[in-house]
Coordinates of C-alpha atoms and ligand atoms in Angstrom, one line a residue:
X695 CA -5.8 -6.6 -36.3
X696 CA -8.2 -4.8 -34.7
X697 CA -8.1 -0.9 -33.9
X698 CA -10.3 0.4 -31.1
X699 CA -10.4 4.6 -30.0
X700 CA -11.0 4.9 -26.0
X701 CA -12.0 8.5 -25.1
X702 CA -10.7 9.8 -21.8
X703 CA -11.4 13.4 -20.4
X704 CA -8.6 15.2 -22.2
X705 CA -7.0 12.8 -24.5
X706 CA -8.1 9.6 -26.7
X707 CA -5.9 6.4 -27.0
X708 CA -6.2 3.9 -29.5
X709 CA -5.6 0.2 -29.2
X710 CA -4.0 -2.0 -32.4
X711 CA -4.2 -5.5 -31.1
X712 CA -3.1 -8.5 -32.1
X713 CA -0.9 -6.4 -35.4
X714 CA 2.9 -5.8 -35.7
X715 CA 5.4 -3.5 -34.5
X716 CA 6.0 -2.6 -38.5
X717 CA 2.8 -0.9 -37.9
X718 CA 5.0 1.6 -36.6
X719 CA 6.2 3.2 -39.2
X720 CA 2.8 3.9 -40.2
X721 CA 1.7 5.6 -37.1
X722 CA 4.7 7.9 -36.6
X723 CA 7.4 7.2 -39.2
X724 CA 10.9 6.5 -38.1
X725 CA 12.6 10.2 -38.7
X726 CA 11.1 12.2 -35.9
X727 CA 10.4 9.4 -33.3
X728 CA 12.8 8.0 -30.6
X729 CA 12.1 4.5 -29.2
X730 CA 12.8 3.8 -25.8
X731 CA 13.6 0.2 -24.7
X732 CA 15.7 -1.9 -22.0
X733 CA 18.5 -4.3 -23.1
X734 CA 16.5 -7.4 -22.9
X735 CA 13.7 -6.8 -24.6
X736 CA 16.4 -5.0 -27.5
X737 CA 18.8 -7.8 -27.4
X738 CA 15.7 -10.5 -27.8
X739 CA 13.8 -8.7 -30.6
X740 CA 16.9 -7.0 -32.1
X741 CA 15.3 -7.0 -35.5
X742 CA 12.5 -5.0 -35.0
X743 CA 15.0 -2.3 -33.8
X744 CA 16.5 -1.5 -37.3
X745 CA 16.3 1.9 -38.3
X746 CA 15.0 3.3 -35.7
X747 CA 16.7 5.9 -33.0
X748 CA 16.5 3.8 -30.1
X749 CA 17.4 4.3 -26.1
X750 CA 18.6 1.0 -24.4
X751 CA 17.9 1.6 -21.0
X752 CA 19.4 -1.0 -18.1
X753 CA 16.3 -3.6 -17.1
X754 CA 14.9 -3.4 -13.8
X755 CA 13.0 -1.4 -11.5
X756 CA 16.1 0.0 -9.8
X757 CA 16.4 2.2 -13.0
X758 CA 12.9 3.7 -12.4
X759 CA 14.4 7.0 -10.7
X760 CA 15.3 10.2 -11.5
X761 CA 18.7 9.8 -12.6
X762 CA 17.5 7.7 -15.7
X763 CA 15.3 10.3 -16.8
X764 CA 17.8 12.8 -16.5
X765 CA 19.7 10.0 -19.0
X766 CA 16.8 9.9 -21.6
X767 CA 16.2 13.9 -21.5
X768 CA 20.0 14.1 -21.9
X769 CA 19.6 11.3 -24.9
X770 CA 16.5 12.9 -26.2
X771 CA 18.3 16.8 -26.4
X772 CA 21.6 14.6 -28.7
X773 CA 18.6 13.3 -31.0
X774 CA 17.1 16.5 -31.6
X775 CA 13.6 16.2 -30.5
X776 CA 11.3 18.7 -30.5
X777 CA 8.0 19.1 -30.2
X778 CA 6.5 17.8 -33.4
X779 CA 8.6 14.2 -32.1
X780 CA 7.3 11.0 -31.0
X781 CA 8.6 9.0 -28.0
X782 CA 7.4 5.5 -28.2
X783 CA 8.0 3.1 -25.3
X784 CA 8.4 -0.8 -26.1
X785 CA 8.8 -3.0 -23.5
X786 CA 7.6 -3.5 -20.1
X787 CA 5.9 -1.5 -17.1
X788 CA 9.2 0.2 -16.0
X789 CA 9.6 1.3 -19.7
X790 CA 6.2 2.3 -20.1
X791 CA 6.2 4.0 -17.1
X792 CA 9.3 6.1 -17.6
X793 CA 8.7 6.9 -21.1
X794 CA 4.9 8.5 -20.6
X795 CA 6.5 10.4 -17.6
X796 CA 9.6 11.8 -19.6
X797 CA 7.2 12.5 -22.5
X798 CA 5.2 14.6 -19.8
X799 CA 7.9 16.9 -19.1
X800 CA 10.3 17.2 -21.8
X801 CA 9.9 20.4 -23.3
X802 CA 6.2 20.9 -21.1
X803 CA 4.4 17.3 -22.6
X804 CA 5.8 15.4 -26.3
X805 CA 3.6 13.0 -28.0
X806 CA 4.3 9.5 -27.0
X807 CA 2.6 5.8 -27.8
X808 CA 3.5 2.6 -26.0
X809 CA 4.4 -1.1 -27.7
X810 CA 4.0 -3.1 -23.9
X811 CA 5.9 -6.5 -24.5
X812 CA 5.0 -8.0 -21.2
X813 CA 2.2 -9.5 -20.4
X814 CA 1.9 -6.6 -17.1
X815 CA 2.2 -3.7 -19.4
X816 CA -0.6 -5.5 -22.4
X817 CA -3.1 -5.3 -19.7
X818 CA -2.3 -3.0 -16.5
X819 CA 1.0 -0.6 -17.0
X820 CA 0.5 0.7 -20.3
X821 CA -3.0 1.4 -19.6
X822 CA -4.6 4.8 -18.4
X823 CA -2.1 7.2 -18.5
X824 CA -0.3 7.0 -14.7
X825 CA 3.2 7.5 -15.5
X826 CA 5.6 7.9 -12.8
X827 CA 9.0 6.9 -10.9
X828 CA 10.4 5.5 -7.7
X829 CA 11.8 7.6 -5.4
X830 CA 13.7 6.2 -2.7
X831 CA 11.6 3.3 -0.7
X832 CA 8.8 4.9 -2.1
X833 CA 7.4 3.5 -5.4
X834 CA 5.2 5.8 -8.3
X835 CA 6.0 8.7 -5.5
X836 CA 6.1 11.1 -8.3
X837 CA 4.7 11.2 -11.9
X838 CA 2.0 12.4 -14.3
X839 CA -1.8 11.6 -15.6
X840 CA -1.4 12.0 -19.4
X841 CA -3.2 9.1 -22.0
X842 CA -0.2 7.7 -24.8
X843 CA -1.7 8.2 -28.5
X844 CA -1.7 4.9 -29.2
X845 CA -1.2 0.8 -27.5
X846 CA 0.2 -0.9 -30.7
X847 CA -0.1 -5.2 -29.2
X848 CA 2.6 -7.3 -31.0
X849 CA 2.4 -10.6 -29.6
X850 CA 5.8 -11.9 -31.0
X851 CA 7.2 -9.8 -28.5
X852 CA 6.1 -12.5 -25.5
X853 CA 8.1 -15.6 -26.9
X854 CA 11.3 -13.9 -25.4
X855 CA 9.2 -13.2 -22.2
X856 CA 10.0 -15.4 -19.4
X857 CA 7.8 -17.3 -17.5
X858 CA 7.9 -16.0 -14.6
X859 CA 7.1 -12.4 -15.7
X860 CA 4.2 -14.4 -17.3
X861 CA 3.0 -15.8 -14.0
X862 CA 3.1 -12.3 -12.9
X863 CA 1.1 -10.8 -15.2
X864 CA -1.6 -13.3 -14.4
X865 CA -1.9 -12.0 -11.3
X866 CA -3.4 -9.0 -12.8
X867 CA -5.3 -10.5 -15.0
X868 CA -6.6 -12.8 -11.8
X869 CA -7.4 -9.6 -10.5
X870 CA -9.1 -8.1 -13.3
X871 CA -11.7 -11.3 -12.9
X872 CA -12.1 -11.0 -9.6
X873 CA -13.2 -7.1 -9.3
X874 CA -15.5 -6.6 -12.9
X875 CA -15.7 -10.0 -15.3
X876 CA -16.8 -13.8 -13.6
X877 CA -17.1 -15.0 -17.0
X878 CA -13.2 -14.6 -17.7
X879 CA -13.1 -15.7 -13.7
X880 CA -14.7 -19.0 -15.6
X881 CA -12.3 -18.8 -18.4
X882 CA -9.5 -18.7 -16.4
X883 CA -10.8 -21.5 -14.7
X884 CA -10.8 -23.4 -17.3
X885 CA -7.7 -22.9 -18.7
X886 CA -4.0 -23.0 -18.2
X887 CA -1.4 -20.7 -18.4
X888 CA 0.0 -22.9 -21.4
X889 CA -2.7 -22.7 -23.4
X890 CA -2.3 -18.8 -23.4
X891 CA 1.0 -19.2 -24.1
X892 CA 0.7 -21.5 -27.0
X893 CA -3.2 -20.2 -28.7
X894 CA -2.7 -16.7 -30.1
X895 CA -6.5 -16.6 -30.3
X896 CA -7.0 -17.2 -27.0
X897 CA -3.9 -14.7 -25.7
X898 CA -5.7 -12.1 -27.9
X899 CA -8.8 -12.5 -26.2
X900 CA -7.9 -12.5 -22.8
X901 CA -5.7 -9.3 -23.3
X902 CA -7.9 -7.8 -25.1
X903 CA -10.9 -8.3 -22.6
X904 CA -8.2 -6.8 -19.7
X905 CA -6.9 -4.1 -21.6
X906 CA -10.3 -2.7 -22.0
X907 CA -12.0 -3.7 -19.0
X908 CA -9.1 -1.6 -17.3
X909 CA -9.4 1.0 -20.0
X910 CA -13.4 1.1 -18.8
X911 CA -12.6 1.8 -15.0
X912 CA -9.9 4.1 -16.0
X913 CA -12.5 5.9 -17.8
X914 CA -15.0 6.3 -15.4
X915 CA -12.3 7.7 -12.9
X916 CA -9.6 8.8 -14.4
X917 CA -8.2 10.5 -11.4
X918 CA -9.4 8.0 -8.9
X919 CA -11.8 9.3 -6.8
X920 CA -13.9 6.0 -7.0
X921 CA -13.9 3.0 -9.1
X922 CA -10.4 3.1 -10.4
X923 CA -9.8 1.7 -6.4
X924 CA -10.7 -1.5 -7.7
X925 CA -7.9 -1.9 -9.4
X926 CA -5.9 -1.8 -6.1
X927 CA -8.0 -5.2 -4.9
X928 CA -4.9 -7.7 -3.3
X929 CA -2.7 -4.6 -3.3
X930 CA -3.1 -3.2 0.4
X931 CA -1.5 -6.2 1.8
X932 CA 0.7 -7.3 -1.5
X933 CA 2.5 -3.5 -1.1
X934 CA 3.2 -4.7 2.7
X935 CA 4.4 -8.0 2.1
X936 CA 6.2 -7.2 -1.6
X937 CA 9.4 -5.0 0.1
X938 CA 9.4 -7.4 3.3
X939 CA 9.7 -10.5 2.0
X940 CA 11.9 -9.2 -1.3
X941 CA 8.0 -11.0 -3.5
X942 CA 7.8 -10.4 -7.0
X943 CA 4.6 -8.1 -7.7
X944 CA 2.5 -11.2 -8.7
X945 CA 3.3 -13.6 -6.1
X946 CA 2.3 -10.4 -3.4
X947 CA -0.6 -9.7 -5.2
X948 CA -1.9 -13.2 -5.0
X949 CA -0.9 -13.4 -1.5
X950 CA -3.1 -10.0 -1.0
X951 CA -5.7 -11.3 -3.3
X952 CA -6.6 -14.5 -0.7
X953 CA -5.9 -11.9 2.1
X954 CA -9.1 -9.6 0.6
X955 CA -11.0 -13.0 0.1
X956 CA -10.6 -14.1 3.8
X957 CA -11.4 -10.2 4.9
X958 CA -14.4 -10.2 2.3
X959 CA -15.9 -13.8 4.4
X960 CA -16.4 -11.6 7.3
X961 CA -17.5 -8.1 6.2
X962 CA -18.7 -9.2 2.8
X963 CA -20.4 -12.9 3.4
X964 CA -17.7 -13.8 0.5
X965 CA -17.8 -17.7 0.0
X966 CA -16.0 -18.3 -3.1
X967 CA -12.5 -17.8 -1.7
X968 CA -11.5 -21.3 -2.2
X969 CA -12.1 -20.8 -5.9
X970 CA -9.8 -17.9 -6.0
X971 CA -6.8 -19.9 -4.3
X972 CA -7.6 -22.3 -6.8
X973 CA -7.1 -20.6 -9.7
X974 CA -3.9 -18.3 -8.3
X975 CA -2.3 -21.9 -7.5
X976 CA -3.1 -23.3 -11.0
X977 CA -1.4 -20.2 -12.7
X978 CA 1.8 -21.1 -10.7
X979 CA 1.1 -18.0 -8.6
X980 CA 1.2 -18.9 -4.3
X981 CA -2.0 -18.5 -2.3
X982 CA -0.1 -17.9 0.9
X983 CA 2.6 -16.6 2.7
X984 CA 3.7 -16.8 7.0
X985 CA 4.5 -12.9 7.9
X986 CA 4.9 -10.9 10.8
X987 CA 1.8 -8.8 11.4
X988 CA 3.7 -6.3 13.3
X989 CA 5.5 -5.2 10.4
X990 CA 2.7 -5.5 8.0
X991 CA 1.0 -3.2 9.7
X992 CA 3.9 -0.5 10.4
X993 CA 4.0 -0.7 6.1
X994 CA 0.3 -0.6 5.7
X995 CA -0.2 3.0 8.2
X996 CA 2.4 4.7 6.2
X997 CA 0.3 4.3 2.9
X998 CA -0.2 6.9 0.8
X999 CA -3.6 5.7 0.3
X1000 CA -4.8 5.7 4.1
X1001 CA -7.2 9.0 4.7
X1002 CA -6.8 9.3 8.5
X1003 CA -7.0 6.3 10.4
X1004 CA -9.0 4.0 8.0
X1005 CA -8.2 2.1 4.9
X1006 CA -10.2 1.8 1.7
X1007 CA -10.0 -2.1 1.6
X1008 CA -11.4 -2.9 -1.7
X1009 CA -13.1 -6.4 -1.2
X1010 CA -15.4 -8.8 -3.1
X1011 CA -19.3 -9.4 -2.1
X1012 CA -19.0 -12.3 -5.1
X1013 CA -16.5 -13.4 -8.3
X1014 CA -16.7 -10.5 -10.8
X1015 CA -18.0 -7.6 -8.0
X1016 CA -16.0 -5.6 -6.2
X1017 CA -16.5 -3.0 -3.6
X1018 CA -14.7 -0.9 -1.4
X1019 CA -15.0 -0.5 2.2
X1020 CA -13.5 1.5 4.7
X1021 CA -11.9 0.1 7.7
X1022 CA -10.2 1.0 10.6
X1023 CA -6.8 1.0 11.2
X1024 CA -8.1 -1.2 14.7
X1025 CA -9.9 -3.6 12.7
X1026 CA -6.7 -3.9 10.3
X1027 CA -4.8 -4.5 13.2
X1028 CA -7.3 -7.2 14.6
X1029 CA -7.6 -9.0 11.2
X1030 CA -3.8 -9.2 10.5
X1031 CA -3.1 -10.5 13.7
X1032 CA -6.1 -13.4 13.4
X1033 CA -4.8 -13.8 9.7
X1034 CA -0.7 -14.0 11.2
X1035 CA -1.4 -17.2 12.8
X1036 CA -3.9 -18.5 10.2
X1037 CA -1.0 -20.5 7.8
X1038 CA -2.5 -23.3 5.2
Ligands
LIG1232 N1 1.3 3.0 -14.7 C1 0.5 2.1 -14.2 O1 -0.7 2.3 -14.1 C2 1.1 0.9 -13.7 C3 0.3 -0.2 -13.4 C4 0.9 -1.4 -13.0 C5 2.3 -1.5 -12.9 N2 3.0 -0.4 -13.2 C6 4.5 -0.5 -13.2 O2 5.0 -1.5 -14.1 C7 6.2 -2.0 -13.6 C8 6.1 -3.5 -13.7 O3 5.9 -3.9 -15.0 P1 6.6 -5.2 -15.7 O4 6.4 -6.4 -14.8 O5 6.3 -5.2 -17.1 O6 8.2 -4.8 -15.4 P2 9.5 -4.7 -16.2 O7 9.4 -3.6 -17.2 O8 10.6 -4.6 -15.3 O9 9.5 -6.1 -17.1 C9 9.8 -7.3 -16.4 C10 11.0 -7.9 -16.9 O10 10.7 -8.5 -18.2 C11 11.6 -8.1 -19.2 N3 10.9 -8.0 -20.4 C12 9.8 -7.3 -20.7 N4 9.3 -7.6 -21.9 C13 10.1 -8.6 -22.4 C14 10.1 -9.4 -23.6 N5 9.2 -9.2 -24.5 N6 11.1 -10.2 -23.8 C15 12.1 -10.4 -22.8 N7 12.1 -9.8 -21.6 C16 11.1 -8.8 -21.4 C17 12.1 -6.7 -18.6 O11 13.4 -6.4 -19.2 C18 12.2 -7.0 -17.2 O12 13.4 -7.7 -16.8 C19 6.4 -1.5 -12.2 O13 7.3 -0.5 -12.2 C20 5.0 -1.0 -11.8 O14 5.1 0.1 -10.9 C21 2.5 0.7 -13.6
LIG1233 ZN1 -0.1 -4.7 -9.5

């Protein structure tokens, strides 16, 4: 195991990786804590469950809304808890999500902690304290900043994981390499997804080395005026195309990911796209996809990131450096129609 305190501007959170969910009971005993969960992760690790008070919630992002935290509150009011209780959410970003934004209202703000179980939460969701819900077409439309007390990483969780949602959290992790880290670009480079999957050790590093290098923008911007931008790098276009083309996140970030490359050639003197599509292809994650520009860019100027007519494209000038760069809503246009009948 190994325990390590991040400090953010009103709250601290500290990471137990690579230790086990009976850590738990240590951290906030099993009578005044609630666990919140959805029915795959409970019905594949029912085990771990025993004796605590648990809420199965239905998987899925669907169930990010409103009327499932109505649910919970109605849950959490039936179990008693007050404010001296701990919500703990185990399982993936929709749980982690929905847990640190029901532990910021219920009764003002309760303590809460998070057990991620997929491989999305371990190193993006869980991390840095945006917790929010879907409202309508509009995703994370409301929600709170507030840090979880603890990230408590049990690996045994991720046997039960799919591959897919595997492939999709690489795309993260991709990410992650791409904006702050070329020598985990390198280490991704040269290895495969199944050697993750199958080496502990080298799971616990990478997640470890994502979990803190988001943890380190997070913390240098907490309420993203700057840096935390970064993170957004192959989300512009992924947001357009995810909806459009019914994409899981992963496969639209990795589409947006080669879009910022090609975008970062001409304002950027990028040259290392090819190395990018490389590695998004060898993580089972595509590096393309045909789309209609019109439509891309009807999603893309409704954003609730564009500030008047210009986007804040975050882009790379190499592997492992990130910037961001405002462009116009004209040169947007431009590129996506060069880029619509650019297909490899
Ligand atoms: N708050 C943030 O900063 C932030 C950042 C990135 C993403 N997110 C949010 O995270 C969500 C996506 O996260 P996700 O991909 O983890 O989604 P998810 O919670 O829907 O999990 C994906 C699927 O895997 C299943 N699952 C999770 N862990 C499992 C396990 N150990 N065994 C078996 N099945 C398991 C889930 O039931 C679900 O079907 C989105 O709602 C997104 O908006 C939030
Ligand atoms: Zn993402």
């Amino acid at each position: 195991m190994k325990k390590k305190t991040v400090k953010f501007s009103s709250a601290s959170t500290t990471f137990y990786f690579d230790t086990s969910f009976d850590l738990l009971e240590d951290l906030t005993g099993t009578v005044k804590t609630v666990i919140i969960t959805d029915e795959n992760v409970f019905r594949t690790n029912q085990r771990k469950f025993k004796g605590w008070n648990t809420i199965v919630l239905k998987p899925g992002e669907e169930y990010k809304v409103q009327r499932t935290v109505d649910s919970i509150i109605e849950q959490l009011i039936a179990f008693g808890v007050d404010r001296k209780s701990f919500l703990v959410g185990v399982g993936g970003g929709v749980i982690t999500d929905l847990t640190g934004y029901v532990a910021g209202i219920y009764l003002r703000g309760v303590k809460f902690g998070f057990v991620p179980t997929s491989v999305l939460a371990m190193v993006d969701a869980a991390i840095g304290g945006k917790n929010g819900i879907d409202v309508g077409v509009y995703k994370n439309m409301v929600g709170v900043i507030r840090q979880p007390k603890f990230l408590l990483y049990d690996y045994s969780f991720l046997k039960s994981l799919p591959k897919p949602e595997w492939i999709n959290g690489f795309a993260e992790i991709i990410k992650h390499a791409c904006i702050k880290d070329a020598s985990m670009f390198k280490l991704l480079e040269q290895s495969k997804l199944i050697n993750f999957q199958n080496d502990k050790h080298l799971l616990d590093r990478i997640i470890q080395k994502n979990a803190l290098l988001k943890s380190r923008v997070v913390q240098e911007d907490e309420f993203e005026t700057g840096n935390r931008k970064l993170l957004n790098f192959g989300h512009t276009f992924g947001h357009a195309i995810e909806n459009t083309y019914a994409l899981p996140h992963g496969h639209a970030v990795a589409i947006g990911m080669v879009v910022a490359c090609l975008i970062s050639e001409s304002y950027k003197k990028f040259r290392q796209t090819d190395n990018v599509v490389a590695v998004i292809r060898k993580y089972g994650l595509p590096a393309y996809h045909s789309f209609d520009a019109a439509k891309v860019l009807a999603v893309m100027g409704s954003d609730k990131k564009k500030v008047n007519d210009v986007i804040n494209y975050v882009m790379l000038e190499r592997i492992g450096k990130a910037v961001v760069s405002p462009v116009s809503m004209d040169e947007i246009s431009g590129l996506m129609i060069q880029l619509e009948n650019k297909r490899s």
